[in-house]
Each structure stands twice: as C-alpha cells, then as structure tokens.
Coordinates of C-alpha atoms in Angstrom, one line a residue:
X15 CA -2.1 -17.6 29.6
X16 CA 1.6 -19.0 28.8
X17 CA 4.1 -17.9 30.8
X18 CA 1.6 -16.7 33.9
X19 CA 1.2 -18.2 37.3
X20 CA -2.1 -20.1 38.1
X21 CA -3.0 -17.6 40.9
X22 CA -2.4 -14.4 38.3
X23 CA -4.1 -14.7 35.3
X24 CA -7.3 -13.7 36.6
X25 CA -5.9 -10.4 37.3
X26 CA -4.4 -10.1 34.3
X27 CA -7.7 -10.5 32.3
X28 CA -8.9 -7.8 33.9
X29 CA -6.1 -5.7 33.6
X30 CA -5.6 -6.3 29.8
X31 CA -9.9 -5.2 29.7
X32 CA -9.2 -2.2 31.0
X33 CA -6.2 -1.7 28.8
X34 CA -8.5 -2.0 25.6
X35 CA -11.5 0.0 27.4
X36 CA -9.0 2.8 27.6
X37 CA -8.4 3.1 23.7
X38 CA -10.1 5.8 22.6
X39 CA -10.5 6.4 19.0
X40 CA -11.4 10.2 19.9
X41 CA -7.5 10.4 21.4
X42 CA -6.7 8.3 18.0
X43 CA -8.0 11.2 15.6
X44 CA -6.4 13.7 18.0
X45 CA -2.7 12.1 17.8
X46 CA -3.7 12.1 13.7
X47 CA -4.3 15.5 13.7
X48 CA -1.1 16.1 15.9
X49 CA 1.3 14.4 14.1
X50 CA 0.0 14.9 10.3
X51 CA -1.0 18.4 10.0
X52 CA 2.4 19.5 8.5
X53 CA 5.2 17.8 5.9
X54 CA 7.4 16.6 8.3
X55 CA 10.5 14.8 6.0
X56 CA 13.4 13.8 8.1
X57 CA 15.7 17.1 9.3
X58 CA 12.9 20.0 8.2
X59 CA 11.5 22.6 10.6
X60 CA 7.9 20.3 10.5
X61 CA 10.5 17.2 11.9
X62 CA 11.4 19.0 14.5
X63 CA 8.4 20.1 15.0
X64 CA 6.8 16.7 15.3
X65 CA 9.8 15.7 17.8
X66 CA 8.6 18.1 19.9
X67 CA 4.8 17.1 19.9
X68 CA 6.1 13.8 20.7
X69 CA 8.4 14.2 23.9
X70 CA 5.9 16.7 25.3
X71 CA 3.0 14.5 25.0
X72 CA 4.6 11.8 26.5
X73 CA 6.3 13.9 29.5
X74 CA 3.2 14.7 30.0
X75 CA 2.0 10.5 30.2
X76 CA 4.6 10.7 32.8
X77 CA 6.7 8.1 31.3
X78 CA 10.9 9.0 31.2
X79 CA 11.6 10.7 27.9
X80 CA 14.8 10.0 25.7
X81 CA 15.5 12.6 23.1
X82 CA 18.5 11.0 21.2
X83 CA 19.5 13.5 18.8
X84 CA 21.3 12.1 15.4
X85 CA 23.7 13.9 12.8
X86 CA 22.8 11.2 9.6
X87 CA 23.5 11.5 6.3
X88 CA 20.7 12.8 4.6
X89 CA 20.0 13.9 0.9
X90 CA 17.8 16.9 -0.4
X91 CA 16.3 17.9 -3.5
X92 CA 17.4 21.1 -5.2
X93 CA 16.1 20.7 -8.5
X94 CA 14.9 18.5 -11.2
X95 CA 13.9 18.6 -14.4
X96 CA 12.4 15.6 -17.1
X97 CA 12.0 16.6 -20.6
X98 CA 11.0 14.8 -23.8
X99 CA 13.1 16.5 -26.3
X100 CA 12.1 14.7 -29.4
X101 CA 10.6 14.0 -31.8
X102 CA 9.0 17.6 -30.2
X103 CA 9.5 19.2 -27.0
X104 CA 7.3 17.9 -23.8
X105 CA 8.3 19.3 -20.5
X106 CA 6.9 16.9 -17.3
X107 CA 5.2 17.1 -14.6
X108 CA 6.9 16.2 -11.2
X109 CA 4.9 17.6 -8.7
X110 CA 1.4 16.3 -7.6
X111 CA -1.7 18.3 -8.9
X112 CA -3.5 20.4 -6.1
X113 CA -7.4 20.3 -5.6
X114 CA -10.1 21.9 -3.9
X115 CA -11.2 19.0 -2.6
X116 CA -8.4 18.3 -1.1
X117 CA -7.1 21.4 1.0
X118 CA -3.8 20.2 2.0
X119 CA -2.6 19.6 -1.7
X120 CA -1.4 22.4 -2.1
X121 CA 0.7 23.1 0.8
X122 CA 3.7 25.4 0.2
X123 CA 6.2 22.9 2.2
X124 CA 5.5 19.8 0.0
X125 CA 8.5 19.0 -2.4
X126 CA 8.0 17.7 -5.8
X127 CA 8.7 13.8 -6.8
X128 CA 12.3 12.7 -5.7
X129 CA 14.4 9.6 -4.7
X130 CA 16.4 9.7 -2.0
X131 CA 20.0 9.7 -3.1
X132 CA 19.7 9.4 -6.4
X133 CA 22.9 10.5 -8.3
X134 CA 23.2 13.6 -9.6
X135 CA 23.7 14.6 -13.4
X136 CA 22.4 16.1 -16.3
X137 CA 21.7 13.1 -19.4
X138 CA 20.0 13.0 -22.8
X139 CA 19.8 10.2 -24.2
X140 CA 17.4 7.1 -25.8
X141 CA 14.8 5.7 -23.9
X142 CA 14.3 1.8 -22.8
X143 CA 11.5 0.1 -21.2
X144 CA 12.0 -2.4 -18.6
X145 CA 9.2 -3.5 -16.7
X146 CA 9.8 -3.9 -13.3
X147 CA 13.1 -3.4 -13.2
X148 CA 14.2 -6.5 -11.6
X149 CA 17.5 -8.8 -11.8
X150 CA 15.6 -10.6 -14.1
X151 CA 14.0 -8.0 -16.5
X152 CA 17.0 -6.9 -17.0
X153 CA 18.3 -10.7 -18.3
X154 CA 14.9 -10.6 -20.5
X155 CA 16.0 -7.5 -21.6
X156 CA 19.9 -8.8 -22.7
X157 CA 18.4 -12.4 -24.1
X158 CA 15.9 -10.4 -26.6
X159 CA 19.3 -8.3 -27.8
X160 CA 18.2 -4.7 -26.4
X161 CA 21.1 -2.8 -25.5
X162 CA 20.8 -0.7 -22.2
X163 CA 24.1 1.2 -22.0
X164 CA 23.7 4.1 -22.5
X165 CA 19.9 4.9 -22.4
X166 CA 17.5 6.2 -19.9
X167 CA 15.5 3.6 -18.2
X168 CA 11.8 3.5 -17.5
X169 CA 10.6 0.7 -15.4
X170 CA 7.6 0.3 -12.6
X171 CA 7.0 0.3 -9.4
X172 CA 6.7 -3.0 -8.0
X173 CA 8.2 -6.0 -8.1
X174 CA 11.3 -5.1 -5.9
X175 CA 12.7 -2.5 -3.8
X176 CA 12.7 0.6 -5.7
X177 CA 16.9 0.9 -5.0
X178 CA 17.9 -2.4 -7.0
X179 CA 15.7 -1.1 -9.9
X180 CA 18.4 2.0 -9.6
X181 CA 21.3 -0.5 -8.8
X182 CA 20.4 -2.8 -11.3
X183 CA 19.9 -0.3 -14.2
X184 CA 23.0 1.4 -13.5
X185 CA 24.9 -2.3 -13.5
X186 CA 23.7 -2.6 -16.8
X187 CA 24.9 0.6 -18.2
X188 CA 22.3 2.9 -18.2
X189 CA 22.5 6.6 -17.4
X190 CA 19.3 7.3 -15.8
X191 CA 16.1 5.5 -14.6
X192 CA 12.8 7.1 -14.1
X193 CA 10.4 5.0 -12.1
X194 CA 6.4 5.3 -12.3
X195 CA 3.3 3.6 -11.2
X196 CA 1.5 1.9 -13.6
X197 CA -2.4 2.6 -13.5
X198 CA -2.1 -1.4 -13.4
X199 CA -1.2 -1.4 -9.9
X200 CA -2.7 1.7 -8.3
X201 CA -4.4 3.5 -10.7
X202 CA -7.9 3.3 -12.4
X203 CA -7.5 0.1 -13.2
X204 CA -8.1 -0.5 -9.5
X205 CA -11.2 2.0 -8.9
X206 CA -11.8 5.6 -8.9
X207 CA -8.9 8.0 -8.5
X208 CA -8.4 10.7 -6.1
X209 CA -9.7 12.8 -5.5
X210 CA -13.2 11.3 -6.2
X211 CA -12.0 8.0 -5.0
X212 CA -9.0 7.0 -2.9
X213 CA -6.4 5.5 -6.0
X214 CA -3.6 6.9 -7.5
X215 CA -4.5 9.9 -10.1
X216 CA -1.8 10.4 -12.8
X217 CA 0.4 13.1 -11.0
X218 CA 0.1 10.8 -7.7
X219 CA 4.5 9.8 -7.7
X220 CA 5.6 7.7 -5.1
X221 CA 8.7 8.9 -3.1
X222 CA 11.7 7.1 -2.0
X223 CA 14.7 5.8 -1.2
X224 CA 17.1 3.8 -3.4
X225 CA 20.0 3.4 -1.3
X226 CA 20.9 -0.1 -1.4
X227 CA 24.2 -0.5 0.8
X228 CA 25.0 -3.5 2.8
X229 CA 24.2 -2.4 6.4
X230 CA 20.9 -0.9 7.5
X231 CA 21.2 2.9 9.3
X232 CA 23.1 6.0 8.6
X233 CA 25.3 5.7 5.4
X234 CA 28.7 6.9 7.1
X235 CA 28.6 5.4 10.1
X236 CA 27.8 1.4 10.1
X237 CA 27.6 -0.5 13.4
X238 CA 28.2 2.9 15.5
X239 CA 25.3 5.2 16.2
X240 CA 26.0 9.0 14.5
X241 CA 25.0 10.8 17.5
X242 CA 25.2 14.3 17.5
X243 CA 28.3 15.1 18.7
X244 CA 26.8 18.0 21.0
X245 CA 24.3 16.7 22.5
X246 CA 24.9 15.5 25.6
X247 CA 24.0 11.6 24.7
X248 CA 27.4 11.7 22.6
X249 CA 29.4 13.3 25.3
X250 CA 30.8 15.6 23.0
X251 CA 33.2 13.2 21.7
X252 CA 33.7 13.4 17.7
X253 CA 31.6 10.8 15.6
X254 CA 34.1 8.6 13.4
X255 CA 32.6 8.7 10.3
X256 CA 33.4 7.1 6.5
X257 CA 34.6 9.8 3.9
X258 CA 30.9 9.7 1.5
X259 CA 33.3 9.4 -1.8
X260 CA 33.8 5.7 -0.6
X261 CA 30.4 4.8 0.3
X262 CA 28.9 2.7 -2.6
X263 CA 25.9 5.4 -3.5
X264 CA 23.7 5.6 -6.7
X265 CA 25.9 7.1 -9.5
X266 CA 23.2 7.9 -12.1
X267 CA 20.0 10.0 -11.4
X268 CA 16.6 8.5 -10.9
X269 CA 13.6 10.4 -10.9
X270 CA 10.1 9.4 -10.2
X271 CA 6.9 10.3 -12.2
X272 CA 3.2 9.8 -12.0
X273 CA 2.0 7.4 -15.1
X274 CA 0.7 10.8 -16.7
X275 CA 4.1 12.1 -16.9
X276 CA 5.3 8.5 -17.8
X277 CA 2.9 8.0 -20.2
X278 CA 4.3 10.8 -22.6
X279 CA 7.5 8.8 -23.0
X280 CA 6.0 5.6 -23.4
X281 CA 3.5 6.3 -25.7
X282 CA 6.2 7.7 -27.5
X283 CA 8.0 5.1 -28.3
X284 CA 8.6 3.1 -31.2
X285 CA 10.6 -0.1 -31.0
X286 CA 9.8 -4.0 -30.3
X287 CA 6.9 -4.8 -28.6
X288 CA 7.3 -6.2 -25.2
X289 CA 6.6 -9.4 -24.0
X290 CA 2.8 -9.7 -23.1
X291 CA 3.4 -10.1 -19.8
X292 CA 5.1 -6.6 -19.4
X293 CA 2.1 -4.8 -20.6
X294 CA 0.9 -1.8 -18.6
X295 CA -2.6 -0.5 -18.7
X296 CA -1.7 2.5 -20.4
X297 CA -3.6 2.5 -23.6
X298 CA -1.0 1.9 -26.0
X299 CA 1.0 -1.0 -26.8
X300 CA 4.1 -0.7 -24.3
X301 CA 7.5 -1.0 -26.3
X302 CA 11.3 -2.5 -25.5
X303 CA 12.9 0.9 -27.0
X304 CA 12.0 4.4 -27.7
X305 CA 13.4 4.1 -31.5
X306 CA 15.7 6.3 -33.3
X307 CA 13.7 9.6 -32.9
X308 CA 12.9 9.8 -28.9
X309 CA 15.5 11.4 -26.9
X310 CA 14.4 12.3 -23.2
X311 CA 16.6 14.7 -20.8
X312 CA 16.7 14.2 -17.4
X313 CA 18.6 16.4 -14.8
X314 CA 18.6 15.6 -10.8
X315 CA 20.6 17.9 -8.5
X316 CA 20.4 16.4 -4.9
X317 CA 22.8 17.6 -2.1
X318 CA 23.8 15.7 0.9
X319 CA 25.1 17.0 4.4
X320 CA 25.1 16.1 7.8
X321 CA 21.1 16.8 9.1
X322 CA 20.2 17.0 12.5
X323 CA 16.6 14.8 14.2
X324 CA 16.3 12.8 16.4
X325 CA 14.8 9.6 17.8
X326 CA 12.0 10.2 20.9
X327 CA 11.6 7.3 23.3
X328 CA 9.3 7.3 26.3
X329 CA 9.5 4.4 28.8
X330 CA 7.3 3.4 31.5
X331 CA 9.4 1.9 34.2
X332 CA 8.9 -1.7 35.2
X333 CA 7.7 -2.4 38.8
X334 CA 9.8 -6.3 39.3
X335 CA 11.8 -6.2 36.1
X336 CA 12.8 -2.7 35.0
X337 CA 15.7 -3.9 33.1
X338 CA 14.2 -5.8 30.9
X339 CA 12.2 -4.4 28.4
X340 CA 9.2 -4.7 25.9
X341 CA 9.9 -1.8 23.1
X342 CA 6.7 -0.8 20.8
X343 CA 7.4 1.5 18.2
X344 CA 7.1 3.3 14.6
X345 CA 9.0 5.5 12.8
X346 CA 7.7 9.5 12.5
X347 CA 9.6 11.1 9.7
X348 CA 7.4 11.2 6.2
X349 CA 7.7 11.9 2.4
X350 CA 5.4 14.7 3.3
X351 CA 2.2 14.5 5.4
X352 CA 2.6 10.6 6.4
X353 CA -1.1 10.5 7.4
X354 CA -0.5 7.0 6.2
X355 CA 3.2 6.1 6.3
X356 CA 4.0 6.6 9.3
X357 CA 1.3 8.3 11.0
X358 CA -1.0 5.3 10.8
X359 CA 1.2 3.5 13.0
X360 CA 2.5 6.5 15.3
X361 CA -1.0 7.3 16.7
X362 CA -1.1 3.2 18.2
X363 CA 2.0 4.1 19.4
X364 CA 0.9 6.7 21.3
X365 CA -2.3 5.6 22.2
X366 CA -0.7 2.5 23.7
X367 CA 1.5 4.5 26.0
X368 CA -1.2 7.0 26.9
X369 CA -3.2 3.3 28.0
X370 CA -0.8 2.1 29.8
X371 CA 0.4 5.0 31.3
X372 CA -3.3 5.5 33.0
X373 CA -3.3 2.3 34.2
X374 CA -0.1 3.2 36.1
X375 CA -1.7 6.1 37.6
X376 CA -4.3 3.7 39.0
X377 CA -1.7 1.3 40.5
X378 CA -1.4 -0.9 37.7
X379 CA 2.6 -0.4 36.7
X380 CA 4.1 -3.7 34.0
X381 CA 6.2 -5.4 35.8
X382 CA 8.8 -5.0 33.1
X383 CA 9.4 -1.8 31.7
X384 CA 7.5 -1.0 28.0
X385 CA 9.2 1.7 26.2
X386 CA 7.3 3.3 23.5
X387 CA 9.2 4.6 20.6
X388 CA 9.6 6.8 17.6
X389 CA 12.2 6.8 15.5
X390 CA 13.8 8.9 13.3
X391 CA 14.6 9.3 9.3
X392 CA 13.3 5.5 8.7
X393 CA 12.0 6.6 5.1
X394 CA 15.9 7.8 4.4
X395 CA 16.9 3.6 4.8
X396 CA 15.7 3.0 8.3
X397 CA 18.2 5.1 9.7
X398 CA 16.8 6.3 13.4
X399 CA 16.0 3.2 14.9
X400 CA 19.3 1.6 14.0
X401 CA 21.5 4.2 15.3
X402 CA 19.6 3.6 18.9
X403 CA 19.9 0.2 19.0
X404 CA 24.0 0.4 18.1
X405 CA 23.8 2.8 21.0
X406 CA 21.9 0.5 23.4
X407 CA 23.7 -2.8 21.4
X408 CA 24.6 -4.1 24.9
X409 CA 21.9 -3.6 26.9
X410 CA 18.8 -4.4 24.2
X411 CA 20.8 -7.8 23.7
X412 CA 20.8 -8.6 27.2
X413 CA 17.8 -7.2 28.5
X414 CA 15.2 -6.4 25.0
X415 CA 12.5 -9.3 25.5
X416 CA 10.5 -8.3 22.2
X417 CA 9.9 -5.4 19.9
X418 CA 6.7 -4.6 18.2
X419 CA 6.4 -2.7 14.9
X420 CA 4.1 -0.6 14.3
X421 CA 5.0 1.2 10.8
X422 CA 2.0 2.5 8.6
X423 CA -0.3 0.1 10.3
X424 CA -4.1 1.6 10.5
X425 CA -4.7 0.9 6.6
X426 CA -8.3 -0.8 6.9
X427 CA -10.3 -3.2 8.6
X428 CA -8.0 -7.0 7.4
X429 CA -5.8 -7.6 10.2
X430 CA -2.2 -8.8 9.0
X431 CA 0.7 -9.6 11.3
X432 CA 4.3 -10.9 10.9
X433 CA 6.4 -12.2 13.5
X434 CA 9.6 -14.3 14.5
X435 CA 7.9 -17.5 15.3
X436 CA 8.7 -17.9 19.2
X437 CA 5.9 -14.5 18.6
X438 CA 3.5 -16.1 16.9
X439 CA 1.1 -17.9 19.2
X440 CA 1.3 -14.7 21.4
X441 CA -0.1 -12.4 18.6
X442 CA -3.2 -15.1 17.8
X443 CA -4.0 -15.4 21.5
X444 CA -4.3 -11.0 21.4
X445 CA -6.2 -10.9 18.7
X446 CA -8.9 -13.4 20.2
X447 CA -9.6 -10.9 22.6
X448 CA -9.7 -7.8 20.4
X449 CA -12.8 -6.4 18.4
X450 CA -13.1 -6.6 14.8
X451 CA -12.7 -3.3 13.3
X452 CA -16.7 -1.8 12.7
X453 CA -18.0 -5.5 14.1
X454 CA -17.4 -5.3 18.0
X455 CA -19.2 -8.7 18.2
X456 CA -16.6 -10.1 16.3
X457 CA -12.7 -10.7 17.3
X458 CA -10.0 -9.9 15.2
X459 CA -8.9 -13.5 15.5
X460 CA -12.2 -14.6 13.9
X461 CA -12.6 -12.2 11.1
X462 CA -8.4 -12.8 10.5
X463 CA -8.8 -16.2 10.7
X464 CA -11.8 -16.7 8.2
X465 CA -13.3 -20.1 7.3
X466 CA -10.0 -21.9 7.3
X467 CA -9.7 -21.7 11.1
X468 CA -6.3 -20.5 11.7
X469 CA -5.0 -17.1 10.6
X470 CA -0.9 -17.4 8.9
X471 CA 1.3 -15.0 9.6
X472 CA 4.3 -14.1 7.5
X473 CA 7.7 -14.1 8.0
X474 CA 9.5 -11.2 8.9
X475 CA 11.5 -8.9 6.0
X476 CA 12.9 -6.2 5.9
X477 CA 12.2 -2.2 5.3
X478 CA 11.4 -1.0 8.5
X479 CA 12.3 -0.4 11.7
X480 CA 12.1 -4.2 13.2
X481 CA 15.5 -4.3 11.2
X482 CA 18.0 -3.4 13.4
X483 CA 16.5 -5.3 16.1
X484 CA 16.1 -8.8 14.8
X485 CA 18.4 -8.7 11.9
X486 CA 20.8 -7.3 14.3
X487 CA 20.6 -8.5 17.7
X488 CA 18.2 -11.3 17.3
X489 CA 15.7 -9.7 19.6
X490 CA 12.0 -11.7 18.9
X491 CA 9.5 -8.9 16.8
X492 CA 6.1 -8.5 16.0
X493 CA 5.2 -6.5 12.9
X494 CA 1.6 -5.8 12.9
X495 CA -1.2 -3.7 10.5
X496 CA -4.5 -4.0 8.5
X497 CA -5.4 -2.9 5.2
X498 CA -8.0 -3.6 2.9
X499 CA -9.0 0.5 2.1
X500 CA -9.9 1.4 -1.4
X501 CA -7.1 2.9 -2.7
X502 CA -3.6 4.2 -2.3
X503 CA -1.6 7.0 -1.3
X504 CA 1.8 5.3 -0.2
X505 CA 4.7 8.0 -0.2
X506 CA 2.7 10.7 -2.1
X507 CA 1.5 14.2 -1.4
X508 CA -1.9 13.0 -1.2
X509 CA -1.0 11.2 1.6
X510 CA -2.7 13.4 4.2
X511 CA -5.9 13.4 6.7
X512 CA -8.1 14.6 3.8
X513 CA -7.4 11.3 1.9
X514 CA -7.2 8.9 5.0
X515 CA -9.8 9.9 6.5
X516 CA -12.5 9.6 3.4
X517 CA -10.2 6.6 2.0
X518 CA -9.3 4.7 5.7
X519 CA -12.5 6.1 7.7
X520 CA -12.9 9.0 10.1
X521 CA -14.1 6.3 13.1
X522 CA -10.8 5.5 13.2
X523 CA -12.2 1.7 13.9
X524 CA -8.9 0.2 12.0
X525 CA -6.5 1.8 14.3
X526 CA -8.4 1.0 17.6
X527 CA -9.0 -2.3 16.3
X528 CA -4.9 -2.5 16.0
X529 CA -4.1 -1.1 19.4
X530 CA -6.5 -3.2 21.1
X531 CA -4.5 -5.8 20.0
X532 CA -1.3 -4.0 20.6
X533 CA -1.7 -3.4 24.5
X534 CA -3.0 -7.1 24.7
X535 CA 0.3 -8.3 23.4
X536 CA 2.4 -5.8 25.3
X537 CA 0.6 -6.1 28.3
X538 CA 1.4 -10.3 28.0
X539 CA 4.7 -9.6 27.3
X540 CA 5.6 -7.4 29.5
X541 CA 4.0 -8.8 32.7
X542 CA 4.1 -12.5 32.7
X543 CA 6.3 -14.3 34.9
X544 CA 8.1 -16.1 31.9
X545 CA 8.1 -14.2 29.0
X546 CA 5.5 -15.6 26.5
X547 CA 8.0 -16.8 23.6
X548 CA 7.5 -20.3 22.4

C-alpha cells in the first residue's frame, strides 16, 4: 500500500472490503432507472429534472450539496429537412424508427437527428463522397482532381471528431456535410441490429456536437465560468461574455442520417469510383461524386440562446485533510435517454458516494474530502465541468489531489482504464482487488491483464470531462470503463434501458465490477498519508 503507514494498512484493507461489500447492483439498476427514464438534453424540463434527482439523493447521503447553476451557450433544433431532389424526388428520414419492442422509442420528448451548432441555411447542390472526412481525405480528394466547393458533403462517422469533419468540409468549400454510420462500423456488418440484436439499424443517427473552437467549455465565455448571474454563486454580478458573431462557429449546416437515409444518396450516385479502401458496406459500389443528375437539398434551422442547468456536486468532508480533495465524477446531460452516455457512468457515481457515505455513518469518514460530481452540458463540448473548475481554478490547483472520470463507463464486462501516469500503478493495484464482472473468482486485474501479465493503459485524450482538469490545471486523472457488449447505441434514441439492459445485462455485473474498482481507488487516494502518485 504506497503512500500508507506500516501500522495502517491493515485497517485500510478492511475498510476498502467493506467499501466494495456495500456496492449493490440492486441500488445500480435503481440510480439507472432514476436517471434514464426521460430525455434529459442539456437545458430541457427532463435536465432539470435530473438535477433535481441528483441533489436530493445526495442530501439525502448526507454529503454537502453544490448546485452551481450555469447560463451556457447552447443550440437547439427547430427544423430540418434532407431531400434528394433529382434525378426524382426522395424525402429522408431523420428521426429514429419506433418499435414495440422497444417501448421507449417512441417517446414524444425525443428530437430527431441533429448536430450541435451546426450552421444554419437552406443549400441545393451536387453531392460528394468523402470517406471519413479527415485532413487527409480531403487531400485524397484534391490529388484525384474532385472539386468540393460548392457541393454537399457526405462522409462517415469515424476516423475523427465529428466537428473537423464539419470544419474541414467547410475549409474546403463545401456548403453542407451530412454525416452517417456506415453498416461497416455499427451496423449488420457487425451482428444483428436492434431491435433483435443490440447494433445500429438503419434509422439508428448518431447525435453531436461539431464545435471545434480552441478552448474547452461554454463558447462565450473562455477561462471564466458563465455562472448564472442570479444565482447566488455569481453574486449577481453580470457575466462578461464574447458577442457570438465573433466566435469562430460552423458556418454551413450539417445534418446526420442513419445509413438508410444515406444510402439513397449514395447509391445514387454516379461518378469515379473510390479508392478501395473507402468502400462502405452498403451494397453498391461507393462513388467520389454524385454526377451531373443528383442534386440533394438540405435545410438546418438551429437557434442559440443563453440556457439555464447546472452542475450538482456532493462532497463528503474529509476528517484530517478537508481541503484537499479527491473529485469522482461524470457528466449527466444526454442526446436523449443516455442510458449509455452518460448514465453508465452516473449510476458509479452515485453508488460510490452512497458507499462511502455509509461508511461515514459507521465512523469511517476519508480523511481527505471525496467530492462526487456531475456535471453539466458535457455533450454540448464539455461545457459543465469546465465552467466549475474556472470557478474553483484556485483552490482545485492547490488543493485537487486526483480526478476520476467516469463518463459512459458500464459498457460490458473488458475493463479499460486511462490515466496520467503518476495514476497508473494506483488503478492496477484497484483492480487486483476487484471481481471480474460475472466471474467473482476472478479479479479485474487478471481478466484485464490476460496472458501477457500486465494490463496497458492508455494515455489520456480528450472529449470528456477530465479535460478541464488535466488539460487545464494539471490535476493527475483517471479515466475508467469496460466494454465488450454486442452492439451500439452511442448518442441515439435507442439509447435507453430497454436496449442496455438486453444489450449490456440487467445484473448490472459491468457497473459493479467498475465501482468496485472505483471506491478502491478513491478510498487509496483519498486516505493515505502520502498521496499514492508515483
């Protein structure tokens, strides 16, 4: 045990067993149901709704609740239409098809297929294909002689973040990009779709952001938190913020599509084949240009205002070290029911605290303080948790020993972690002494590890919330999850308890597994009498 004294670590053991013989996964399918039962994107009543659930819940843990209510930035849909105009009419589909056997579906408060400020505009024009969308496709694209100015773009998911697809399109002259998921990488290429199996059906469209600016957080205000200017956090004092017309947004609209939808354009399409590589598993032979004869039409109306949420944050006050803290946390915003992303993450979240919490009751207070977080708008360009840690800058850089990230993490039974490295030796001791999910005679370190004897972890990136703490302030994070399900759902309006739960499991073994793990590392970190970073 690094970092504890000879005559502790007995103790410790013991109190880091009864920290993982707490977890429940009863209390795990209870946060689910919680948290998921309603489309919750970032400023809607469900958000609020969910911000709620969240500060009560963990009142009632007894740990000190933070409500830090935020005025960001935030886009809308209000319409948006995709048609293929010739060589004969084709209207789209943006909107996920609803079925019986999955009864949330159909709810009336899911939105149809949108990007996240996308620029607005009506265009018709010629159609190009460009696989990925990547700096370099778009190279391949200008060394084979294919002019994109002027056309609509059509490029998959994958390969890079979905906003320099946008950016990159634009830099090359297009006016508009629609973005869809080849069967390739999702679809029935990969097994049976939903919902008789858990991938990606042809309406299944994948949601997003594309802003792509230089700082992480709300758009208008960069390296000062956009706190609501009458809540009582901002002391009514007026929020400085940058005038929208000279923030470097997406000028031309993007609109994502399920391959079904795609599929009508690109089997349309009459030009140079592509390079072999760039073949989809559509069945048609995927081509550079649409020809002379397709035109597509593509109209996105998005508004943007100032929208009020808000990040929650419970703490559980540190017996010897109350200033320092030990911050585990995940985003709760979603594209609509985030059973998945986030939801997957939120319930360790909670769990953990509810853990620790107990073990409070009983006498057994961290000597530094654990604060358990959930932040705010993170789908929207990981908004929330940056504007808290502008607002806590000084104290998280003085006094933040380690965050732990817990975005989307329940996703199967193959633990994965990521971590700065001075982390990493402290998330392989935790999982030696966590069960394997549906093998408890197995530890995650064994089953992670594998026959090569010691696990890797990856290196920290970016898109999520560990951003604004260790790009920012250098504070030390742990990004942690499991996958290995069959199938996807990511950002979609399947992406609800029906699907997780027959996709994921209903045991809820993955997400126990994780916050086994979880507590281990937080209870290490947040009691030892040198902080555990090598």
């Amino acid at each position: 045990l690094p970092g504890f004294a000879p005559g502790r670590r007995a103790g410790q053991l013991a109190d880091e067993a009864a920290l993982r013989a707490a977890v429940d996964p009863a209390r795990l399918s209870a946060w689910h149901d919680l948290l998921s039962s309603r489309p919750h994107v970032a400023g809607s009543p469900g958000d609020r709704e969910v911000i709620d659930a969240l500060a009560r819940e963990m009142a009632a843990m007894g740990l000190e609740v933070e409500v830090q209510e935020l005025d960001l930035y935030l886009p809308r849909p209000v319409r948006a239409e995709l048609t293929v105009v010739s060589p004969e009419r084709v209207p789209l589909e943006l909107q996920e098809a609803a079925f019986p056997g999955d009864p949330w579906s159909d709810h009336p408060e899911l939105d149809y297929g949108w990007n996240a400020y996308s620029g607005s505009g009506e265009v018709e024009a010629g159609v190009v294909y460009a696989n990925f969308g990547t700096k370099e496709d778009f190279a391949r694209l200008a060394a084979l002689g294919v002019e994109v100015a002027g056309k609509i773009v059509v490029a998959r998911y994958g390969g890079n973040f979905r906003g320099y697809k946008a950016r990159f399109a634009e830099e090359a002259g297009a006016v508009g990009l629609v973005i869809y998921g080849d069967p390739e990488d999702g679809g029935y290429v990969r097994g049976r779709m939903w919902p008789e199996g858990g991938w990606a059906n042809g309406t299944a469209i994948q949601r997003g952001s594309v802003l792509t600016l230089p700082y992480p957080g709300d758009p208008l205000t960069p390296f000062v938190p956009a706190l609501a200017t009458d809540d009582a956090a901002g002391g009514g004092a007026a929020v400085e913020r940058l005038d929208p017309d000279a923030v470097d947004f997406p000028g031309i609209p993007v609109q994502p599509v399920g391959w079904a939808a795609a599929a009508e354009i690109l089997s349309r399409m009459t030009g140079p084949a592509v390079p072999e590589e760039w073949q989809g598993a559509l069945p048609f032979n995927y081509r550079l240009t649409g020809g002379d004869e397709l035109r597509v039409r593509l109209r996105v109306e998005q508004e943007r205002r100032l929208v009020r949420t808000a990040n929650v944050v419970g703490t559980l006050v540190g017996e010897r070290f109350p200033e320092q803290k030990v911050i585990v946390g995940c985003h709760h915003d979603a594209w609509s029911f985030g059973a998945g992303d986030p939801n997957a993450g939120s319930i360790l979240v909670l769990e953990a605290a509810r853990a620790f919490a107990q073990a409070a009751r009983e006498g057994r207070r961290p000597d530094r303080s654990i604060v358990f977080a959930h932040w705010a708008a993170e789908e929207f360009g990981i908004l929330g948790s940056v504007e808290w840690v502008e607002a806590h800058a000084a104290d998280l850089a003085e006094n933040a020993v380690a965050y732990v990230n817990l975005d989307m993490a329940a996703m199967g039974p193959r633990f994965r972690a990521s971590a700065t490295p001075s982390l990493a030796e402290l998330v392989i001791a935790a999982s030696r002494e966590a069960a394997q999910a549906g093998a408890p005679e197995t530890t995650v370190f064994a089953a992670w590890a594998g026959d090569e004897g010691e696990p890797r972890l990856g290196a920290l990136g970016g898109g999520s919330d560990h951003v604004g703490f260790y790009g920012h302030l250098g504070v030390p994070s742990i990004s942690l999850g499991a996958g290995g399900s069959p199938g996807v759902s990511y950002h979609t309006n399947y992406e609800d308890l029906a699907w997780y739960r027959r996709v994921v499991g209903d045991d809820y073994e993955s997400a126990r597994m994780l916050t086994e793990v979880v507590v281990t590392a937080a209870a290490r970190l947040a009691e030892a009498d040198l902080a555990p970073l090598d």
